[in-house]
């Protein structure tokens, strides 16, 4: 339903469950009213990892706020996608007030109550496992035995996740890590130390592996969110956009996604029915999925392709990928977690992505890769009117996406009018 407290109007929210089913009254309300309001362009935004509906709505309120002033003559409508995801409360979001929970978490238990509730949503029927994980994080027993048990519990959380998070056409992706838990935790601990003190590793002693254990748990939760986002996009949002195209064929849809929300809107392309082409632009903001997802062939294995191979052609306009090297979540932890999921190379220290090589990269760190013809622009160039009318376009947004503390860095630093202007430029809305 429309939110009277929203910064723009008309605005609708669409709520999806874990399987991609949308709330029927919200769906019907949108389909019935979009033509009544004379909407020409509909901007659909999907959040990334988040705590709850109120946080998602606050994000949309602030991101959409510049649009009316930037395009005063456009007949715009706005949709906020709400889907079940979670955010660890110790991750700061620039420009959002620091929560009391986040403040207390610094001196309280390793997993505060909000984070535990989020984990219960992410992993239903695993309350006993979550409690054991929380206890181990608090107690930090000496030796490898405790870390081995911790790793076993994390794997139990992911039992049944399967290959739902795969971004290539491989038969499946192992979840989070395959090597010994103590080694995995040590690598995450080293990465955390490097992010917290970049360039300060001279004379540095390896931190306690338990410092990396929480990061291992975080990546397990995000692996689950990553798979869920694809499911909701393909089986929920995509079919709904097909219904919208049939109901209101003149409405131009512009998809926007942050983090795993980028994966959600991208996989919606694969869920579009038949020859429906309602999507006129797609803008990814710090997309938390593989930079090879649209590739026809993977550089490491030309017999394999990205999971969304050629899906950018379902867009009647450009696919714009905004990325920033200040995004530590994607520049450091995403490639490290991906490598730990099935490769035998090892690294610690600062330039994780550079050490690991391009195989494990994320869209939000360095943009779309291995798609011939992909254009590359800086933010100034994109805003100067040089965005191509179609195809993949990488926009280096580091000029504005640059603030945020560890562990995520600038991953959530997206509340900038410049990024709203990029969305409008991709949509060809003056």
GROMACS .gro file of C-alpha atoms in nm:
model
  430
    1UNK     CA    1   0.000   0.000   0.000
    2UNK     CA    2   0.106   0.361  -0.052
    3UNK     CA    3   0.290   0.516   0.243
    4UNK     CA    4   0.172   0.867   0.332
    5UNK     CA    5   0.506   0.931   0.507
    6UNK     CA    6   0.704   0.863   0.191
    7UNK     CA    7   0.905   1.145   0.028
    8UNK     CA    8   0.746   1.080  -0.313
    9UNK     CA    9   0.404   0.997  -0.449
   10UNK     CA   10   0.254   0.777  -0.576
   11UNK     CA   11   0.449   0.510  -0.390
   12UNK     CA   12   0.368   0.143  -0.340
   13UNK     CA   13   0.539  -0.136  -0.148
   14UNK     CA   14   0.552  -0.496  -0.264
   15UNK     CA   15   0.624  -0.755   0.006
   16UNK     CA   16   0.762  -1.095  -0.095
   17UNK     CA   17   0.810  -1.409   0.113
   18UNK     CA   18   1.112  -1.639   0.093
   19UNK     CA   19   0.967  -1.837  -0.199
   20UNK     CA   20   0.885  -1.531  -0.408
   21UNK     CA   21   0.511  -1.506  -0.338
   22UNK     CA   22   0.397  -1.144  -0.327
   23UNK     CA   23   0.140  -1.004  -0.087
   24UNK     CA   24  -0.186  -1.023  -0.293
   25UNK     CA   25  -0.350  -0.697  -0.173
   26UNK     CA   26  -0.029  -0.502  -0.239
   27UNK     CA   27   0.005  -0.657  -0.585
   28UNK     CA   28  -0.358  -0.589  -0.676
   29UNK     CA   29  -0.336  -0.234  -0.545
   30UNK     CA   30  -0.037  -0.158  -0.766
   31UNK     CA   31  -0.188  -0.318  -1.078
   32UNK     CA   32  -0.516  -0.134  -1.027
   33UNK     CA   33  -0.372   0.209  -0.955
   34UNK     CA   34  -0.068   0.242  -1.180
   35UNK     CA   35  -0.281   0.340  -1.481
   36UNK     CA   36  -0.518   0.554  -1.273
   37UNK     CA   37  -0.226   0.775  -1.173
   38UNK     CA   38  -0.112   0.816  -1.532
   39UNK     CA   39   0.229   0.670  -1.458
   40UNK     CA   40   0.469   0.673  -1.751
   41UNK     CA   41   0.786   0.561  -1.570
   42UNK     CA   42   0.786   0.329  -1.267
   43UNK     CA   43   1.105   0.307  -1.058
   44UNK     CA   44   1.126  -0.025  -0.869
   45UNK     CA   45   1.394  -0.042  -0.597
   46UNK     CA   46   1.500  -0.356  -0.404
   47UNK     CA   47   1.704  -0.317  -0.085
   48UNK     CA   48   2.000  -0.537   0.006
   49UNK     CA   49   2.071  -0.682   0.348
   50UNK     CA   50   1.854  -0.503   0.597
   51UNK     CA   51   1.701  -0.538   0.941
   52UNK     CA   52   1.329  -0.489   0.885
   53UNK     CA   53   1.054  -0.317   0.685
   54UNK     CA   54   1.103   0.016   0.861
   55UNK     CA   55   1.472   0.026   0.764
   56UNK     CA   56   1.385  -0.062   0.404
   57UNK     CA   57   1.119   0.208   0.387
   58UNK     CA   58   1.360   0.462   0.537
   59UNK     CA   59   1.611   0.376   0.264
   60UNK     CA   60   1.352   0.427  -0.009
   61UNK     CA   61   1.229   0.752   0.146
   62UNK     CA   62   1.577   0.900   0.138
   63UNK     CA   63   1.691   0.760  -0.197
   64UNK     CA   64   1.376   0.867  -0.381
   65UNK     CA   65   1.364   1.217  -0.225
   66UNK     CA   66   1.566   1.394  -0.501
   67UNK     CA   67   1.368   1.245  -0.793
   68UNK     CA   68   1.081   1.498  -0.815
   69UNK     CA   69   1.324   1.790  -0.819
   70UNK     CA   70   1.550   1.624  -1.075
   71UNK     CA   71   1.264   1.531  -1.310
   72UNK     CA   72   0.978   1.774  -1.233
   73UNK     CA   73   0.787   1.710  -1.556
   74UNK     CA   74   0.812   1.329  -1.552
   75UNK     CA   75   0.509   1.115  -1.466
   76UNK     CA   76   0.690   0.899  -1.214
   77UNK     CA   77   0.569   0.625  -0.983
   78UNK     CA   78   0.776   0.446  -0.720
   79UNK     CA   79   0.784   0.092  -0.580
   80UNK     CA   80   0.980  -0.030  -0.280
   81UNK     CA   81   1.041  -0.406  -0.275
   82UNK     CA   82   1.042  -0.554   0.077
   83UNK     CA   83   1.188  -0.901   0.108
   84UNK     CA   84   1.311  -1.113   0.403
   85UNK     CA   85   1.679  -1.036   0.450
   86UNK     CA   86   1.894  -0.942   0.746
   87UNK     CA   87   2.183  -0.717   0.844
   88UNK     CA   88   2.423  -0.770   1.132
   89UNK     CA   89   2.366  -0.478   1.366
   90UNK     CA   90   2.736  -0.395   1.398
   91UNK     CA   91   2.754  -0.280   1.036
   92UNK     CA   92   2.728   0.099   1.019
   93UNK     CA   93   2.524   0.262   0.742
   94UNK     CA   94   2.642   0.611   0.645
   95UNK     CA   95   2.384   0.886   0.705
   96UNK     CA   96   2.165   0.658   0.919
   97UNK     CA   97   2.158   0.709   1.297
   98UNK     CA   98   2.361   0.455   1.487
   99UNK     CA   99   2.119   0.223   1.662
  100UNK     CA  100   2.121   0.163   2.036
  101UNK     CA  101   2.163  -0.206   1.958
  102UNK     CA  102   2.478  -0.139   1.755
  103UNK     CA  103   2.619   0.072   2.037
  104UNK     CA  104   2.546  -0.195   2.297
  105UNK     CA  105   2.681  -0.472   2.073
  106UNK     CA  106   3.031  -0.326   2.094
  107UNK     CA  107   3.051  -0.412   2.464
  108UNK     CA  108   2.781  -0.680   2.494
  109UNK     CA  109   2.755  -1.036   2.365
  110UNK     CA  110   2.898  -1.121   2.025
  111UNK     CA  111   2.545  -1.170   1.889
  112UNK     CA  112   2.297  -0.913   2.017
  113UNK     CA  113   1.925  -0.988   2.028
  114UNK     CA  114   1.844  -0.816   1.698
  115UNK     CA  115   2.112  -1.017   1.518
  116UNK     CA  116   1.983  -1.338   1.676
  117UNK     CA  117   1.631  -1.256   1.559
  118UNK     CA  118   1.764  -1.191   1.211
  119UNK     CA  119   1.945  -1.523   1.208
  120UNK     CA  120   1.624  -1.700   1.311
  121UNK     CA  121   1.450  -1.542   1.013
  122UNK     CA  122   1.736  -1.639   0.784
  123UNK     CA  123   1.757  -1.994   0.921
  124UNK     CA  124   1.412  -2.111   1.036
  125UNK     CA  125   1.405  -2.414   1.268
  126UNK     CA  126   1.771  -2.364   1.364
  127UNK     CA  127   1.722  -2.188   1.700
  128UNK     CA  128   1.926  -2.446   1.890
  129UNK     CA  129   2.216  -2.418   1.646
  130UNK     CA  130   2.210  -2.038   1.664
  131UNK     CA  131   2.225  -2.049   2.044
  132UNK     CA  132   2.525  -2.284   2.033
  133UNK     CA  133   2.698  -2.056   1.781
  134UNK     CA  134   2.633  -1.754   2.002
  135UNK     CA  135   2.771  -1.935   2.308
  136UNK     CA  136   3.093  -2.030   2.129
  137UNK     CA  137   3.141  -1.674   2.003
  138UNK     CA  138   3.113  -1.550   2.361
  139UNK     CA  139   3.331  -1.817   2.523
  140UNK     CA  140   3.603  -1.842   2.255
  141UNK     CA  141   3.754  -2.170   2.379
  142UNK     CA  142   4.126  -2.222   2.324
  143UNK     CA  143   4.257  -2.458   2.059
  144UNK     CA  144   4.118  -2.574   1.727
  145UNK     CA  145   3.849  -2.798   1.875
  146UNK     CA  146   3.616  -2.507   1.948
  147UNK     CA  147   3.666  -2.360   1.601
  148UNK     CA  148   3.603  -2.701   1.446
  149UNK     CA  149   3.275  -2.726   1.636
  150UNK     CA  150   3.189  -2.371   1.533
  151UNK     CA  151   3.248  -2.461   1.169
  152UNK     CA  152   3.030  -2.770   1.203
  153UNK     CA  153   2.746  -2.559   1.341
  154UNK     CA  154   2.775  -2.302   1.062
  155UNK     CA  155   2.755  -2.582   0.808
  156UNK     CA  156   2.444  -2.709   0.987
  157UNK     CA  157   2.284  -2.368   0.938
  158UNK     CA  158   2.348  -2.393   0.567
  159UNK     CA  159   2.229  -2.751   0.534
  160UNK     CA  160   1.988  -2.757   0.243
  161UNK     CA  161   2.105  -2.428   0.088
  162UNK     CA  162   2.235  -2.629  -0.208
  163UNK     CA  163   2.327  -2.435  -0.521
  164UNK     CA  164   2.060  -2.168  -0.494
  165UNK     CA  165   2.322  -1.895  -0.480
  166UNK     CA  166   2.516  -2.001  -0.791
  167UNK     CA  167   2.595  -1.720  -1.034
  168UNK     CA  168   2.730  -1.948  -1.306
  169UNK     CA  169   2.599  -2.258  -1.478
  170UNK     CA  170   2.812  -2.484  -1.262
  171UNK     CA  171   2.636  -2.775  -1.094
  172UNK     CA  172   2.654  -2.598  -0.760
  173UNK     CA  173   2.862  -2.389  -0.526
  174UNK     CA  174   2.980  -2.513  -0.188
  175UNK     CA  175   2.854  -2.285   0.085
  176UNK     CA  176   3.098  -2.040   0.244
  177UNK     CA  177   3.398  -2.263   0.312
  178UNK     CA  178   3.544  -2.607   0.247
  179UNK     CA  179   3.873  -2.587   0.433
  180UNK     CA  180   3.934  -2.634   0.805
  181UNK     CA  181   3.729  -2.389   1.015
  182UNK     CA  182   4.033  -2.271   1.209
  183UNK     CA  183   4.206  -2.178   0.884
  184UNK     CA  184   3.896  -2.009   0.744
  185UNK     CA  185   3.846  -1.809   1.063
  186UNK     CA  186   4.211  -1.708   1.066
  187UNK     CA  187   4.186  -1.578   0.710
  188UNK     CA  188   3.876  -1.376   0.793
  189UNK     CA  189   4.048  -1.241   1.106
  190UNK     CA  190   4.343  -1.128   0.898
  191UNK     CA  191   4.114  -0.964   0.645
  192UNK     CA  192   3.925  -0.780   0.920
  193UNK     CA  193   4.251  -0.651   1.065
  194UNK     CA  194   4.364  -0.534   0.721
  195UNK     CA  195   4.036  -0.349   0.659
  196UNK     CA  196   4.047  -0.187   1.005
  197UNK     CA  197   4.407  -0.069   0.958
  198UNK     CA  198   4.489  -0.051   0.586
  199UNK     CA  199   4.858  -0.031   0.514
  200UNK     CA  200   4.946  -0.103   0.875
  201UNK     CA  201   5.051  -0.467   0.853
  202UNK     CA  202   5.427  -0.414   0.906
  203UNK     CA  203   5.525  -0.586   1.227
  204UNK     CA  204   5.177  -0.723   1.248
  205UNK     CA  205   5.100  -1.043   1.443
  206UNK     CA  206   4.814  -1.266   1.335
  207UNK     CA  207   4.495  -1.197   1.530
  208UNK     CA  208   4.298  -1.455   1.723
  209UNK     CA  209   4.102  -1.674   1.476
  210UNK     CA  210   3.791  -1.613   1.685
  211UNK     CA  211   3.805  -1.254   1.556
  212UNK     CA  212   3.717  -1.401   1.217
  213UNK     CA  213   3.456  -1.649   1.339
  214UNK     CA  214   3.175  -1.394   1.342
  215UNK     CA  215   3.268  -1.295   0.987
  216UNK     CA  216   3.238  -1.659   0.883
  217UNK     CA  217   2.887  -1.663   1.032
  218UNK     CA  218   2.807  -1.335   0.860
  219UNK     CA  219   2.909  -1.477   0.523
  220UNK     CA  220   2.696  -1.787   0.586
  221UNK     CA  221   2.392  -1.566   0.645
  222UNK     CA  222   2.469  -1.362   0.336
  223UNK     CA  223   2.507  -1.675   0.126
  224UNK     CA  224   2.151  -1.763   0.228
  225UNK     CA  225   2.031  -1.410   0.145
  226UNK     CA  226   2.206  -1.424  -0.191
  227UNK     CA  227   2.018  -1.739  -0.291
  228UNK     CA  228   1.688  -1.602  -0.159
  229UNK     CA  229   1.727  -1.281  -0.359
  230UNK     CA  230   1.761  -1.474  -0.684
  231UNK     CA  231   1.457  -1.688  -0.605
  232UNK     CA  232   1.239  -1.387  -0.527
  233UNK     CA  233   1.353  -1.204  -0.838
  234UNK     CA  234   1.299  -1.491  -1.079
  235UNK     CA  235   0.983  -1.641  -0.932
  236UNK     CA  236   0.828  -1.332  -0.774
  237UNK     CA  237   0.918  -0.995  -0.922
  238UNK     CA  238   0.975  -1.114  -1.280
  239UNK     CA  239   0.630  -1.273  -1.323
  240UNK     CA  240   0.468  -0.972  -1.152
  241UNK     CA  241   0.634  -0.737  -1.401
  242UNK     CA  242   0.488  -0.955  -1.676
  243UNK     CA  243   0.141  -0.900  -1.529
  244UNK     CA  244   0.209  -0.530  -1.508
  245UNK     CA  245   0.311  -0.523  -1.875
  246UNK     CA  246  -0.016  -0.693  -1.973
  247UNK     CA  247  -0.224  -0.462  -1.753
  248UNK     CA  248  -0.046  -0.137  -1.838
  249UNK     CA  249   0.163  -0.189  -2.153
  250UNK     CA  250   0.259   0.178  -2.173
  251UNK     CA  251   0.437   0.185  -1.836
  252UNK     CA  252   0.816   0.188  -1.859
  253UNK     CA  253   0.980  -0.002  -1.570
  254UNK     CA  254   1.321   0.096  -1.429
  255UNK     CA  255   1.476  -0.156  -1.191
  256UNK     CA  256   1.719  -0.050  -0.918
  257UNK     CA  257   1.887  -0.281  -0.669
  258UNK     CA  258   2.138  -0.238  -0.389
  259UNK     CA  259   2.367  -0.524  -0.282
  260UNK     CA  260   2.167  -0.850  -0.290
  261UNK     CA  261   1.871  -0.642  -0.405
  262UNK     CA  262   2.071  -0.599  -0.724
  263UNK     CA  263   2.071  -0.974  -0.762
  264UNK     CA  264   1.696  -0.975  -0.699
  265UNK     CA  265   1.615  -0.727  -0.977
  266UNK     CA  266   1.867  -0.884  -1.215
  267UNK     CA  267   1.717  -1.231  -1.173
  268UNK     CA  268   1.374  -1.077  -1.236
  269UNK     CA  269   1.486  -1.055  -1.600
  270UNK     CA  270   1.501  -1.435  -1.610
  271UNK     CA  271   1.148  -1.450  -1.468
  272UNK     CA  272   0.988  -1.226  -1.729
  273UNK     CA  273   0.722  -1.425  -1.916
  274UNK     CA  274   0.734  -1.480  -2.292
  275UNK     CA  275   0.838  -1.183  -2.497
  276UNK     CA  276   0.746  -0.924  -2.233
  277UNK     CA  277   0.986  -0.628  -2.236
  278UNK     CA  278   0.862  -0.381  -1.975
  279UNK     CA  279   1.210  -0.314  -1.831
  280UNK     CA  280   1.367  -0.005  -1.988
  281UNK     CA  281   1.671   0.025  -1.759
  282UNK     CA  282   1.840  -0.159  -1.474
  283UNK     CA  283   2.077   0.009  -1.230
  284UNK     CA  284   2.288  -0.193  -0.988
  285UNK     CA  285   2.424  -0.014  -0.681
  286UNK     CA  286   2.713  -0.209  -0.526
  287UNK     CA  287   2.575  -0.538  -0.659
  288UNK     CA  288   2.672  -0.829  -0.431
  289UNK     CA  289   2.700  -1.106  -0.686
  290UNK     CA  290   2.951  -1.232  -0.940
  291UNK     CA  291   3.090  -0.992  -1.197
  292UNK     CA  292   3.071  -1.282  -1.445
  293UNK     CA  293   2.696  -1.335  -1.401
  294UNK     CA  294   2.614  -1.193  -1.749
  295UNK     CA  295   2.915  -1.352  -1.924
  296UNK     CA  296   2.870  -1.572  -2.228
  297UNK     CA  297   3.189  -1.757  -2.133
  298UNK     CA  298   3.387  -1.762  -1.811
  299UNK     CA  299   3.753  -1.669  -1.861
  300UNK     CA  300   3.863  -1.956  -1.635
  301UNK     CA  301   3.642  -2.208  -1.817
  302UNK     CA  302   3.505  -2.114  -2.161
  303UNK     CA  303   3.264  -2.409  -2.149
  304UNK     CA  304   3.069  -2.237  -1.870
  305UNK     CA  305   2.869  -1.918  -1.869
  306UNK     CA  306   2.711  -1.675  -1.624
  307UNK     CA  307   2.374  -1.763  -1.476
  308UNK     CA  308   2.222  -1.456  -1.646
  309UNK     CA  309   2.394  -1.498  -1.979
  310UNK     CA  310   2.229  -1.268  -2.237
  311UNK     CA  311   1.959  -1.160  -1.992
  312UNK     CA  312   2.071  -0.799  -2.031
  313UNK     CA  313   1.908  -0.822  -2.374
  314UNK     CA  314   1.569  -0.842  -2.201
  315UNK     CA  315   1.625  -0.476  -2.108
  316UNK     CA  316   1.503  -0.223  -2.364
  317UNK     CA  317   1.779   0.011  -2.253
  318UNK     CA  318   2.105   0.000  -2.058
  319UNK     CA  319   2.220  -0.215  -1.767
  320UNK     CA  320   2.422   0.025  -1.549
  321UNK     CA  321   2.652  -0.116  -1.283
  322UNK     CA  322   2.775   0.135  -1.024
  323UNK     CA  323   3.083   0.012  -0.840
  324UNK     CA  324   3.341   0.142  -0.592
  325UNK     CA  325   3.678   0.018  -0.473
  326UNK     CA  326   3.591   0.159  -0.129
  327UNK     CA  327   3.338  -0.122  -0.084
  328UNK     CA  328   3.522  -0.352   0.159
  329UNK     CA  329   3.232  -0.596   0.179
  330UNK     CA  330   3.273  -0.672  -0.191
  331UNK     CA  331   3.640  -0.592  -0.243
  332UNK     CA  332   3.766  -0.797   0.053
  333UNK     CA  333   3.510  -1.032   0.208
  334UNK     CA  334   3.311  -1.135  -0.100
  335UNK     CA  335   3.613  -1.270  -0.293
  336UNK     CA  336   3.763  -1.424   0.020
  337UNK     CA  337   3.438  -1.604   0.106
  338UNK     CA  338   3.402  -1.716  -0.256
  339UNK     CA  339   3.756  -1.849  -0.263
  340UNK     CA  340   3.709  -2.029   0.070
  341UNK     CA  341   3.407  -2.200  -0.084
  342UNK     CA  342   3.614  -2.415  -0.311
  343UNK     CA  343   3.964  -2.308  -0.406
  344UNK     CA  344   4.293  -2.407  -0.242
  345UNK     CA  345   4.475  -2.074  -0.266
  346UNK     CA  346   4.543  -1.880   0.051
  347UNK     CA  347   4.591  -1.514   0.130
  348UNK     CA  348   4.588  -1.265   0.412
  349UNK     CA  349   4.634  -0.892   0.422
  350UNK     CA  350   4.515  -0.588   0.234
  351UNK     CA  351   4.459  -0.630  -0.138
  352UNK     CA  352   4.244  -0.942  -0.112
  353UNK     CA  353   4.073  -0.903  -0.448
  354UNK     CA  354   4.405  -0.838  -0.621
  355UNK     CA  355   4.571  -1.137  -0.457
  356UNK     CA  356   4.285  -1.372  -0.536
  357UNK     CA  357   4.253  -1.255  -0.894
  358UNK     CA  358   3.941  -1.179  -1.096
  359UNK     CA  359   3.771  -1.516  -1.059
  360UNK     CA  360   3.602  -1.425  -0.731
  361UNK     CA  361   3.509  -1.063  -0.797
  362UNK     CA  362   3.175  -0.892  -0.735
  363UNK     CA  363   2.990  -0.649  -0.960
  364UNK     CA  364   2.989  -0.375  -0.696
  365UNK     CA  365   3.366  -0.379  -0.670
  366UNK     CA  366   3.481  -0.369  -1.032
  367UNK     CA  367   3.171  -0.388  -1.255
  368UNK     CA  368   3.048  -0.625  -1.524
  369UNK     CA  369   3.325  -0.846  -1.662
  370UNK     CA  370   3.368  -1.071  -1.969
  371UNK     CA  371   3.078  -0.915  -2.161
  372UNK     CA  372   3.212  -0.777  -2.492
  373UNK     CA  373   3.118  -0.418  -2.563
  374UNK     CA  374   3.073  -0.316  -2.199
  375UNK     CA  375   3.126   0.059  -2.168
  376UNK     CA  376   3.325   0.212  -1.880
  377UNK     CA  377   3.263   0.559  -1.743
  378UNK     CA  378   3.344   0.754  -1.433
  379UNK     CA  379   3.059   0.919  -1.247
  380UNK     CA  380   3.119   1.258  -1.405
  381UNK     CA  381   3.103   1.105  -1.753
  382UNK     CA  382   2.782   0.921  -1.675
  383UNK     CA  383   2.620   1.240  -1.546
  384UNK     CA  384   2.743   1.439  -1.847
  385UNK     CA  385   2.511   1.244  -2.074
  386UNK     CA  386   2.751   0.984  -2.208
  387UNK     CA  387   2.555   0.673  -2.098
  388UNK     CA  388   2.497   0.439  -2.393
  389UNK     CA  389   2.135   0.371  -2.485
  390UNK     CA  390   2.177  -0.005  -2.443
  391UNK     CA  391   2.417  -0.277  -2.332
  392UNK     CA  392   2.622  -0.308  -2.014
  393UNK     CA  393   2.777   0.006  -1.867
  394UNK     CA  394   3.019   0.017  -1.573
  395UNK     CA  395   3.014   0.342  -1.378
  396UNK     CA  396   3.292   0.402  -1.125
  397UNK     CA  397   3.100   0.570  -0.842
  398UNK     CA  398   3.392   0.592  -0.599
  399UNK     CA  399   3.372   0.971  -0.611
  400UNK     CA  400   3.066   0.950  -0.384
  401UNK     CA  401   3.051   0.587  -0.266
  402UNK     CA  402   3.346   0.608  -0.030
  403UNK     CA  403   3.233   0.630   0.335
  404UNK     CA  404   3.182   0.356   0.592
  405UNK     CA  405   3.366   0.173   0.865
  406UNK     CA  406   3.466  -0.192   0.889
  407UNK     CA  407   3.367  -0.455   0.807
  408UNK     CA  408   3.155  -0.337   0.511
  409UNK     CA  409   3.334  -0.016   0.416
  410UNK     CA  410   3.133   0.197   0.172
  411UNK     CA  411   2.899  -0.086   0.075
  412UNK     CA  412   2.588   0.098   0.199
  413UNK     CA  413   2.700   0.451   0.112
  414UNK     CA  414   2.442   0.495  -0.164
  415UNK     CA  415   2.230   0.789  -0.043
  416UNK     CA  416   2.361   1.043  -0.291
  417UNK     CA  417   2.169   1.259  -0.541
  418UNK     CA  418   2.436   1.173  -0.797
  419UNK     CA  419   2.321   0.809  -0.790
  420UNK     CA  420   1.958   0.919  -0.827
  421UNK     CA  421   2.074   1.111  -1.134
  422UNK     CA  422   2.240   0.797  -1.271
  423UNK     CA  423   1.910   0.608  -1.237
  424UNK     CA  424   1.727   0.885  -1.424
  425UNK     CA  425   1.997   0.903  -1.690
  426UNK     CA  426   1.977   0.527  -1.748
  427UNK     CA  427   1.598   0.563  -1.771
  428UNK     CA  428   1.630   0.847  -2.023
  429UNK     CA  429   1.418   1.068  -1.799
  430UNK     CA  430   1.505   1.436  -1.827
   0.00000   0.00000   0.00000
